[in-house]
XYZ file of C-alpha atoms in Angstrom:
651
model
C 61.816 145.598 96.033
C 63.047 142.638 98.095
C 65.212 143.281 101.112
C 68.723 141.865 101.381
C 70.185 140.628 104.628
C 73.474 138.973 105.524
C 73.774 135.425 106.870
C 76.269 135.671 109.719
C 77.546 132.907 111.990
C 76.443 133.399 115.563
C 78.963 132.492 118.229
C 76.530 132.568 121.133
C 75.278 129.192 122.405
C 73.034 130.796 125.030
C 69.288 130.422 124.834
C 67.215 133.606 125.003
C 66.032 134.545 128.493
C 62.399 134.435 127.408
C 60.275 131.483 128.474
C 58.886 131.119 124.951
C 61.638 131.101 122.313
C 60.382 131.369 118.717
C 61.802 127.960 117.766
C 62.596 124.865 119.817
C 63.694 121.360 118.850
C 62.563 118.454 120.984
C 65.164 116.729 123.148
C 63.702 113.255 122.527
C 64.140 111.537 119.160
C 62.702 107.994 118.979
C 65.168 105.883 116.954
C 64.662 102.841 114.735
C 67.624 100.906 113.368
C 70.231 99.978 112.371
C 69.617 98.462 108.954
C 72.018 97.347 106.242
C 73.071 99.722 103.456
C 75.742 99.662 100.769
C 78.244 102.315 99.738
C 76.256 105.271 98.340
C 73.216 103.012 97.884
C 70.759 105.318 99.678
C 70.453 107.528 96.602
C 68.715 104.621 94.831
C 66.196 104.308 97.703
C 66.984 100.969 99.354
C 65.248 101.793 102.644
C 63.909 98.515 104.121
C 61.231 100.351 106.108
C 59.591 101.440 102.848
C 58.386 97.846 102.496
C 56.148 98.539 105.510
C 54.925 101.875 104.182
C 57.949 103.924 105.218
C 59.172 105.268 108.548
C 56.881 108.269 108.167
C 53.832 106.000 108.508
C 55.138 104.176 111.602
C 54.498 105.015 115.244
C 56.871 104.227 118.123
C 55.878 101.079 119.954
C 57.870 98.998 122.477
C 56.361 95.755 121.141
C 56.968 96.319 117.410
C 60.075 94.873 115.781
C 61.478 94.850 112.258
C 63.972 92.494 110.571
C 67.589 93.615 110.288
C 70.691 91.705 109.204
C 72.930 93.733 111.534
C 71.567 92.859 114.964
C 71.278 89.859 117.259
C 68.280 87.655 116.495
C 67.858 89.553 113.238
C 65.425 92.159 114.602
C 65.446 95.777 115.790
C 63.016 97.639 118.034
C 62.401 101.275 118.852
C 64.865 102.999 121.162
C 65.296 106.554 122.410
C 67.890 109.083 121.262
C 68.452 112.179 123.394
C 69.484 115.312 121.505
C 71.617 118.126 122.863
C 69.396 121.162 122.295
C 70.894 124.658 122.291
C 70.119 128.150 121.027
C 72.917 129.575 118.832
C 71.015 132.897 118.777
C 67.766 134.302 120.191
C 66.018 133.468 116.922
C 67.390 129.960 116.355
C 67.489 126.480 117.832
C 69.857 123.563 117.309
C 69.672 119.835 118.031
C 72.850 117.762 117.992
C 72.380 114.011 117.723
C 75.074 111.407 118.324
C 73.848 108.134 116.808
C 75.520 104.905 117.886
C 74.625 101.218 118.117
C 77.161 99.711 120.557
C 75.451 96.303 120.714
C 76.208 95.520 117.070
C 79.319 93.421 116.420
C 81.004 96.011 114.228
C 84.548 94.746 114.735
C 83.592 91.197 113.822
C 81.947 92.314 110.569
C 84.800 94.701 109.820
C 87.289 91.831 110.073
C 85.431 90.133 107.211
C 84.102 92.965 105.038
C 86.406 95.878 105.890
C 85.106 99.425 106.143
C 82.005 98.543 104.119
C 80.702 96.838 107.293
C 80.788 100.136 109.218
C 77.961 101.648 107.178
C 74.304 101.473 108.146
C 71.025 103.354 108.039
C 68.374 104.224 110.606
C 65.581 106.722 111.219
C 64.888 109.165 114.045
C 61.861 111.327 114.789
C 61.804 114.658 116.573
C 59.796 117.852 116.461
C 60.263 121.557 115.879
C 57.936 123.853 117.817
C 57.113 127.288 116.394
C 55.650 129.867 118.771
C 53.746 133.055 118.040
C 50.469 133.884 116.352
C 51.454 134.085 112.691
C 53.285 132.080 110.071
C 57.076 132.052 110.389
C 59.677 131.793 107.643
C 62.161 129.232 108.956
C 65.538 128.270 107.494
C 66.511 124.659 108.295
C 70.104 123.349 108.164
C 70.560 119.562 108.119
C 74.236 118.715 108.628
C 75.200 115.152 107.564
C 71.619 114.325 106.555
C 70.734 113.039 103.087
C 66.972 112.625 103.441
C 64.295 113.863 105.841
C 60.645 114.753 106.275
C 59.062 117.894 107.725
C 55.424 117.194 108.526
C 54.130 115.431 105.395
C 56.784 116.603 102.928
C 59.789 114.455 101.985
C 63.078 116.141 101.119
C 65.951 114.320 99.449
C 69.420 115.856 99.251
C 69.796 117.482 102.631
C 73.351 118.580 103.404
C 75.386 115.379 103.573
C 78.750 117.177 103.674
C 77.582 119.991 105.997
C 78.439 122.681 103.445
C 75.515 124.854 104.621
C 75.207 126.501 101.237
C 71.563 125.709 100.467
C 69.376 125.248 103.555
C 65.687 124.470 103.275
C 63.296 127.429 103.519
C 60.018 126.588 105.250
C 56.893 128.609 105.933
C 55.523 127.160 109.170
C 52.404 127.889 111.159
C 52.620 128.102 114.968
C 52.631 124.724 116.657
C 54.572 121.472 116.658
C 56.007 120.161 113.403
C 57.267 116.597 113.031
C 60.802 116.081 111.721
C 61.802 112.581 110.525
C 65.492 112.120 109.742
C 67.022 109.282 107.750
C 70.436 108.488 109.199
C 72.953 107.136 106.692
C 76.450 106.320 107.870
C 78.954 106.728 105.050
C 82.639 105.934 105.609
C 83.786 108.298 102.864
C 82.139 111.177 104.723
C 82.418 110.044 108.352
C 85.543 107.891 108.453
C 86.289 104.255 109.217
C 88.260 104.492 112.463
C 86.766 103.748 115.862
C 83.119 103.221 116.700
C 80.862 103.884 113.687
C 78.878 106.838 114.981
C 76.968 109.537 113.124
C 76.963 113.183 114.227
C 73.911 115.041 112.978
C 73.119 118.704 113.544
C 69.688 120.187 112.889
C 69.538 123.962 113.135
C 66.526 126.170 112.494
C 66.469 129.949 112.475
C 63.885 132.628 111.843
C 64.419 134.396 108.533
C 63.720 138.043 107.875
C 62.425 137.099 104.441
C 63.410 138.680 101.181
C 66.616 137.937 99.320
C 69.339 136.544 101.536
C 72.977 137.170 100.652
C 75.133 134.249 101.817
C 78.333 135.729 103.224
C 79.467 132.241 104.271
C 79.201 131.047 100.658
C 81.467 133.721 99.175
C 84.152 132.174 96.944
C 87.031 134.269 95.604
C 90.267 133.451 93.795
C 93.355 132.879 95.918
C 95.657 135.763 96.729
C 98.929 135.350 94.841
C 101.664 137.964 95.136
C 99.259 140.451 96.675
C 96.734 140.147 93.843
C 93.695 137.986 93.223
C 94.588 135.121 90.894
C 91.410 135.490 88.833
C 88.612 137.859 87.925
C 85.611 135.710 88.888
C 83.970 135.099 92.237
C 80.649 133.714 93.387
C 78.163 134.067 96.193
C 74.842 132.355 96.874
C 71.574 134.254 96.891
C 68.570 132.659 98.598
C 64.952 133.604 98.128
C 63.084 133.352 101.446
C 59.787 134.530 99.971
C 56.940 132.473 98.539
C 57.055 134.340 95.224
C 59.813 134.187 92.617
C 62.456 136.915 92.659
C 64.197 137.766 89.386
C 67.785 138.986 89.650
C 68.057 141.420 86.756
C 71.564 142.771 87.217
C 74.703 142.178 89.257
C 77.223 144.978 89.764
C 80.635 144.960 91.421
C 81.541 147.706 93.861
C 85.117 148.689 94.703
C 85.259 149.101 98.460
C 88.713 150.663 98.320
C 90.223 147.890 100.405
C 93.462 146.399 99.104
C 93.628 143.600 101.621
C 91.964 140.247 101.045
C 92.096 137.253 103.343
C 93.433 134.246 101.450
C 91.813 130.879 102.107
C 94.074 128.062 103.213
C 94.085 125.318 100.625
C 95.957 122.084 100.060
C 96.787 121.627 96.391
C 96.696 118.090 95.004
C 98.495 117.902 91.675
C 96.902 115.003 89.844
C 98.014 115.073 86.247
C 98.337 111.375 85.555
C 94.871 110.610 84.216
C 95.403 111.355 80.531
C 96.141 115.054 80.947
C 99.178 116.860 79.594
C 101.131 118.138 82.565
C 104.826 118.490 83.406
C 104.559 116.546 86.676
C 102.157 114.948 89.129
C 102.259 114.698 92.901
C 99.887 112.314 94.669
C 99.150 112.908 98.339
C 97.384 110.396 100.594
C 94.741 109.479 97.980
C 92.786 106.250 97.661
C 93.349 104.086 94.613
C 89.630 104.126 93.730
C 86.233 104.570 95.351
C 85.557 100.870 94.889
C 88.759 99.840 96.678
C 88.341 102.416 99.446
C 84.897 101.301 100.624
C 83.704 98.270 98.599
C 80.131 97.949 97.384
C 79.427 94.707 99.284
C 76.133 95.459 100.986
C 73.906 96.682 98.170
C 70.551 94.946 97.842
C 70.945 91.749 95.839
C 70.239 92.433 92.166
C 70.203 90.826 88.728
C 73.885 90.553 87.656
C 73.090 92.527 84.515
C 71.950 95.486 86.627
C 75.064 95.256 88.765
C 77.246 95.156 85.649
C 75.751 98.381 84.287
C 76.171 100.201 87.608
C 79.769 99.044 87.961
C 80.552 100.098 84.390
C 79.091 103.516 85.203
C 81.699 103.787 87.957
C 84.612 102.897 85.680
C 86.034 106.422 85.536
C 86.625 106.160 89.301
C 88.707 103.029 88.721
C 92.040 104.828 88.721
C 93.856 101.493 88.732
C 92.722 100.977 85.121
C 93.933 104.401 83.976
C 97.455 104.494 85.358
C 99.058 103.803 81.987
C 97.983 107.319 81.026
C 100.702 108.629 83.350
C 103.539 107.305 81.211
C 105.863 110.140 80.269
C 104.796 112.230 83.269
C 107.126 112.291 86.313
C 105.070 111.063 89.277
C 105.928 111.438 92.963
C 103.802 109.658 95.586
C 103.832 110.541 99.263
C 101.806 108.854 102.008
C 101.816 108.972 105.793
C 102.751 105.641 107.310
C 100.145 106.054 110.082
C 97.344 107.344 107.846
C 94.111 105.869 109.214
C 91.871 107.852 106.859
C 93.267 106.423 103.622
C 95.510 103.438 104.441
C 99.000 103.519 102.853
C 98.182 100.285 101.033
C 96.336 102.379 98.430
C 99.442 104.320 97.431
C 101.582 101.199 97.627
C 99.194 99.469 95.234
C 99.219 102.398 92.804
C 103.025 102.484 92.892
C 103.104 98.781 91.971
C 100.579 99.228 89.156
C 102.426 102.264 87.786
C 105.588 100.207 87.569
C 103.752 97.326 85.861
C 102.330 99.831 83.356
C 105.871 100.939 82.523
C 105.448 104.276 84.307
C 107.408 103.943 87.571
C 106.823 106.596 90.229
C 108.826 107.896 93.135
C 107.147 106.500 96.256
C 107.905 107.899 99.712
C 106.180 106.705 102.874
C 106.536 109.025 105.863
C 106.957 107.112 109.150
C 104.868 108.403 112.041
C 102.721 110.731 109.900
C 98.958 110.557 109.443
C 96.591 111.710 106.719
C 97.326 115.420 107.081
C 99.950 117.384 108.968
C 101.564 120.832 108.877
C 104.009 121.016 106.011
C 102.449 118.132 104.095
C 103.129 119.865 100.747
C 106.650 120.998 101.635
C 108.302 117.814 102.883
C 111.927 117.232 101.913
C 110.948 114.606 99.368
C 108.424 116.887 97.675
C 110.766 119.905 97.675
C 113.407 117.741 96.045
C 110.888 116.554 93.452
C 109.827 120.131 92.660
C 113.451 121.226 92.255
C 114.380 118.346 89.956
C 111.418 118.983 87.691
C 111.917 122.741 87.525
C 115.641 122.441 86.885
C 115.320 119.636 84.339
C 111.824 119.753 82.818
C 110.699 116.685 80.923
C 111.233 116.906 77.205
C 109.647 114.974 74.386
C 111.431 113.387 71.476
C 110.186 115.524 68.575
C 111.077 112.891 66.007
C 109.135 109.840 67.230
C 106.305 109.615 69.738
C 104.729 106.263 70.690
C 102.129 106.111 73.418
C 98.709 104.784 74.422
C 95.958 105.788 76.832
C 92.587 104.728 78.208
C 89.434 106.860 78.454
C 86.632 105.807 80.784
C 84.693 109.073 80.558
C 85.576 111.752 77.966
C 83.977 114.451 80.127
C 86.545 113.908 82.893
C 89.577 113.183 80.703
C 91.857 115.769 79.133
C 94.425 115.495 76.373
C 97.277 113.048 75.993
C 100.106 114.469 73.869
C 97.640 116.756 72.147
C 94.905 114.162 71.515
C 91.473 114.504 73.113
C 88.805 111.807 72.945
C 85.392 113.443 72.664
C 83.049 110.490 72.384
C 83.001 106.754 72.954
C 81.020 104.304 70.857
C 79.551 102.744 74.025
C 79.517 104.753 77.243
C 79.734 101.695 79.448
C 83.070 100.471 78.089
C 86.448 102.260 78.356
C 87.982 103.445 75.099
C 91.615 102.823 74.148
C 93.973 104.621 71.798
C 97.418 103.439 70.675
C 99.271 106.105 68.704
C 102.591 106.574 66.931
C 103.816 109.780 65.302
C 106.915 110.000 63.081
C 108.130 113.543 62.477
C 110.383 112.518 59.570
C 107.508 111.153 57.508
C 104.842 113.297 59.191
C 102.763 110.169 59.713
C 100.246 109.241 62.424
C 99.365 105.593 63.041
C 96.374 104.884 65.293
C 94.778 101.753 66.705
C 91.551 102.375 68.606
C 88.939 100.496 70.565
C 85.470 101.887 71.369
C 86.391 105.387 70.115
C 83.800 107.334 68.143
C 85.340 110.799 67.972
C 88.634 112.510 68.837
C 90.427 115.718 67.991
C 93.854 117.317 68.225
C 94.975 120.356 70.179
C 98.261 122.221 69.941
C 100.381 124.060 72.465
C 103.858 125.519 72.797
C 105.385 122.032 73.112
C 103.978 120.607 69.914
C 102.416 121.762 66.684
C 102.381 118.630 64.598
C 101.667 118.547 60.901
C 101.210 115.468 58.801
C 100.960 114.186 55.299
C 99.549 110.757 56.132
C 97.264 109.215 58.725
C 96.296 105.577 59.216
C 93.541 104.720 61.706
C 92.632 101.100 62.373
C 94.170 100.118 59.025
C 92.302 102.786 57.045
C 94.239 105.473 55.159
C 92.907 109.001 55.625
C 93.259 111.093 52.486
C 94.871 114.443 53.188
C 95.846 117.219 50.800
C 99.302 118.623 51.544
C 100.580 119.124 55.082
C 97.655 119.541 57.476
C 97.792 121.320 60.836
C 96.583 118.745 63.347
C 95.123 121.309 65.755
C 92.396 121.929 63.163
C 91.248 118.335 62.773
C 88.315 116.388 64.161
C 88.062 112.694 63.429
C 84.771 110.815 63.446
C 84.263 107.101 62.958
C 81.484 106.203 60.523
C 79.167 103.191 60.763
C 81.133 101.410 58.041
C 84.160 101.310 60.328
C 86.105 103.825 58.230
C 87.143 107.292 59.346
C 86.729 110.709 57.856
C 87.996 114.167 58.585
C 85.511 116.687 59.887
C 85.709 120.155 61.371
C 84.220 122.024 64.231
C 81.953 119.337 65.662
C 80.147 120.165 68.832
C 81.576 118.760 72.036
C 79.518 116.137 73.794
C 77.797 117.513 76.886
C 78.596 120.477 79.161
C 78.355 121.239 82.849
C 76.089 124.314 82.919
C 72.426 123.460 83.464
C 69.143 125.112 84.281
C 66.100 123.576 85.937
C 63.020 123.939 83.748
C 60.002 123.767 86.059
C 56.619 123.807 84.412
C 54.959 126.194 86.863
C 57.362 129.082 86.287
C 58.575 130.774 83.136
C 62.339 131.086 83.174
C 64.091 134.123 81.767
C 65.884 133.587 78.442
C 69.318 132.067 78.891
C 72.310 131.254 76.715
C 73.058 128.116 78.694
C 72.677 125.182 76.322
C 71.854 122.314 78.706
C 68.854 122.019 80.996
C 67.308 119.772 83.628
C 63.668 119.237 82.649
C 61.091 118.021 85.176
C 57.986 116.366 83.691
C 54.940 115.009 85.523
C 51.957 112.965 84.379
C 50.834 110.964 81.365
C 50.045 113.920 79.110
C 53.641 115.155 78.824
C 55.797 114.928 75.711
C 59.386 113.736 76.124
C 60.123 113.262 72.406
C 63.603 114.377 71.395
C 62.187 115.784 68.131
C 58.660 116.248 66.829
C 59.070 113.553 64.175
C 61.176 111.212 66.311
C 60.033 109.977 69.735
C 63.446 108.454 70.449
C 64.089 105.244 72.366
C 62.226 106.474 75.486
C 58.763 107.946 75.033
C 55.233 108.077 76.413
C 52.250 106.433 74.789
C 49.333 108.115 76.515
C 47.156 105.024 76.002
C 49.555 102.297 77.100
C 52.455 103.598 79.210
C 56.167 104.344 79.151
C 57.809 102.890 76.028
C 61.469 101.835 75.896
C 62.802 100.707 72.507
C 65.880 98.468 72.618
C 68.908 98.186 70.332
C 67.043 95.872 67.932
C 63.973 98.109 67.695
C 61.799 96.010 70.010
C 59.613 97.945 72.415
C 58.972 97.260 76.085
C 55.903 98.985 77.506
C 55.622 99.737 81.236
C 51.999 100.399 82.074
C 51.351 103.517 84.107
C 51.457 102.636 87.787
C 52.226 104.356 91.049
C 55.918 105.216 91.390
C 56.871 104.763 87.721
C 59.544 107.220 86.625
C 62.539 107.680 84.346
C 65.664 109.829 84.202
C 67.670 110.043 80.983
C 69.793 112.244 78.764
C 68.067 113.637 75.684
C 69.833 115.225 72.719
C 68.573 118.482 71.267
C 69.514 120.656 68.342
C 73.011 122.139 68.013
C 74.538 119.503 70.264
C 72.639 120.558 73.371
C 71.393 118.186 76.045
C 68.455 117.797 78.390
C 68.533 115.746 81.548
C 64.886 114.625 81.575
C 63.286 113.588 84.863
C 59.736 112.223 84.541
C 57.241 110.606 86.846
C 53.761 109.295 86.183
C 52.904 110.728 89.605
C 54.717 112.724 92.261
C 56.263 109.639 93.856
C 57.645 108.480 90.490
C 59.110 111.919 89.860
C 60.699 111.907 93.322
C 62.229 108.457 92.836
C 63.708 109.451 89.476
C 64.932 112.832 90.746
C 67.009 111.109 93.422
C 69.361 110.060 90.608
C 70.189 113.597 89.512
C 73.948 113.599 90.217
C 74.712 114.984 93.661
C 77.232 112.588 95.223
C 80.052 110.718 93.538
C 80.068 106.937 93.375
C 76.331 106.424 92.805
C 76.668 104.666 89.439
C 74.026 106.351 87.279
C 74.199 105.311 83.606
C 72.626 107.290 80.723
C 69.056 106.237 81.564
C 67.187 104.535 84.411
C 63.529 103.515 84.596
C 62.537 103.320 88.273
C 59.644 101.620 90.027
C 57.946 102.019 93.384
C 59.859 99.009 94.688
C 63.130 100.957 94.345
C 62.091 102.587 97.615
C 63.107 99.405 99.498
C 65.051 97.365 96.911
C 67.106 100.209 95.459
C 68.692 99.568 92.063
C 67.584 95.944 92.195
C 64.009 97.037 91.356
C 64.654 99.171 88.271
C 62.682 98.300 85.151
C 65.523 99.219 82.790
C 68.881 100.995 82.705
C 71.838 101.408 80.400
C 73.437 103.613 77.787
C 72.856 105.431 74.516
C 75.079 104.964 71.488
C 76.334 107.813 69.298
C 73.000 107.901 67.430
C 71.070 108.117 70.726
C 69.669 104.637 70.476
C 70.024 102.184 73.339
C 73.202 100.127 73.320
C 73.016 96.362 73.042
C 74.296 95.913 76.605
C 71.498 98.001 78.133
C 69.176 96.062 80.454
C 65.412 95.976 79.864
C 63.512 93.753 82.278
């Protein structure tokens, strides 16, 4: 039976008195950079050193230089970075790295390109020495690191936000182990004020093995009125053994304690994006990811590729969705001295809300920054709360006229009881204009790019109807129909029909299906499937290979909207990631590579960070390692029949 130990934070920075600690990071980290990078571009690869075989294949040399658009004379050479090495506990070691490039003209570039100019990438190389006579199980934390190598193994994902929930577990022999760290400066994570530095922390500790219970990862409901607000909690379990450990049962134990420590939390009420809510309060938020840190510095790409990526980011374009807030009282508050999210974002949203016919209350607080004590209980907010609670918004039950925009059904709730479930083309926002007349019990709809929607009811509304007209087509109904029971699906002919109980499109719960281990049966409907090699089968059904398939004799086959096939011959680094429909409305996220490098390139696009711009499918090539998205073979969307849309790109 595996042992269970607790992961506790050590407060001691002192190194053990022994002359041979079990783990030690080097103090010297040779550094190479900086190089250009765009907002969230590193997920696509886009590492210029990969053109020369990758940083891992390079060796420090004072006479070697590499081209860079960020430095004088357009070249960079190796330099030295000194780490602050400490020992948080007798069985651990830590290296803190402060990365800075003071000779780069950051302020000059910032004056032209804004905060996008304060982002860059570089690489640093250090070592981790393991003492003793036997193999050690080592847990490695990588704060603010997205990608790194340990010896000859590449790891993508790291711990960019320093959550410390899922460290890497290594089994290391005694001796020196090389650690290569890709440094990616990201304004959304690290800020845009002052010198653009990067603070990285590498921490390694000896593990006792077995099943580790992550006390630091415990999540419980908030304490409200002396009671927990919910019945569910979570905690991370980590397997530090080489073999799989099956968790067969989880039991709760009442410790008898009635006191729980509540976690401090700032609540952001954001009900304006097509969700039914009595009010919305916006605090210090940016208008959109694209406006906050623009995507200027991505590797130059075919405009069609750029268009698909930008359309994939459309649900972050809050400026385009503000009309959904009409009918919802909105109060905006922003600190006048906010240097994290400039007040211009809230000012812009206030202007756009007014132009959309949904004016907000906008209050700018002189002398206040991004966050301060009492931020949620200012006089303006308390007044807003009181007005709403004393005079809640009411709807006219006789006539309701409204419209809304849906960029992504998965992240959009209901608007006056209407939920859009599916778009005709994922890359284009959908629009609904609606009018309901209670006297005649009639719904009139005009839609654009909407495939499927349904109605929900609540205490505020329980509409019935005798007539429905959608895009000029009369829907035949028998008697008065309860709208909360109706699903509407657009047919290929352009007409509409009434259907019931259709399966929602997509869900959040997933499992990773790895071929070398048999997973226990699960009720979770959606899975992440990893496939490797030319002999795999990625067909969506036995009789239907779908638009993306493998021909074992020729290569990866992609069939376009018109039925024409593009064949990508098997070559090093070829890979694909795409959604695949299964029976009963379930989904696979399929990640395939012809070889390990292709699988790794494709797996980078499994959603981890926001703002990456992944569409429904991407075919990657080896050149993505240095060109990023510019080197994809194909990318785009599926339509409602799981064929490629006409605006997908196949090169």
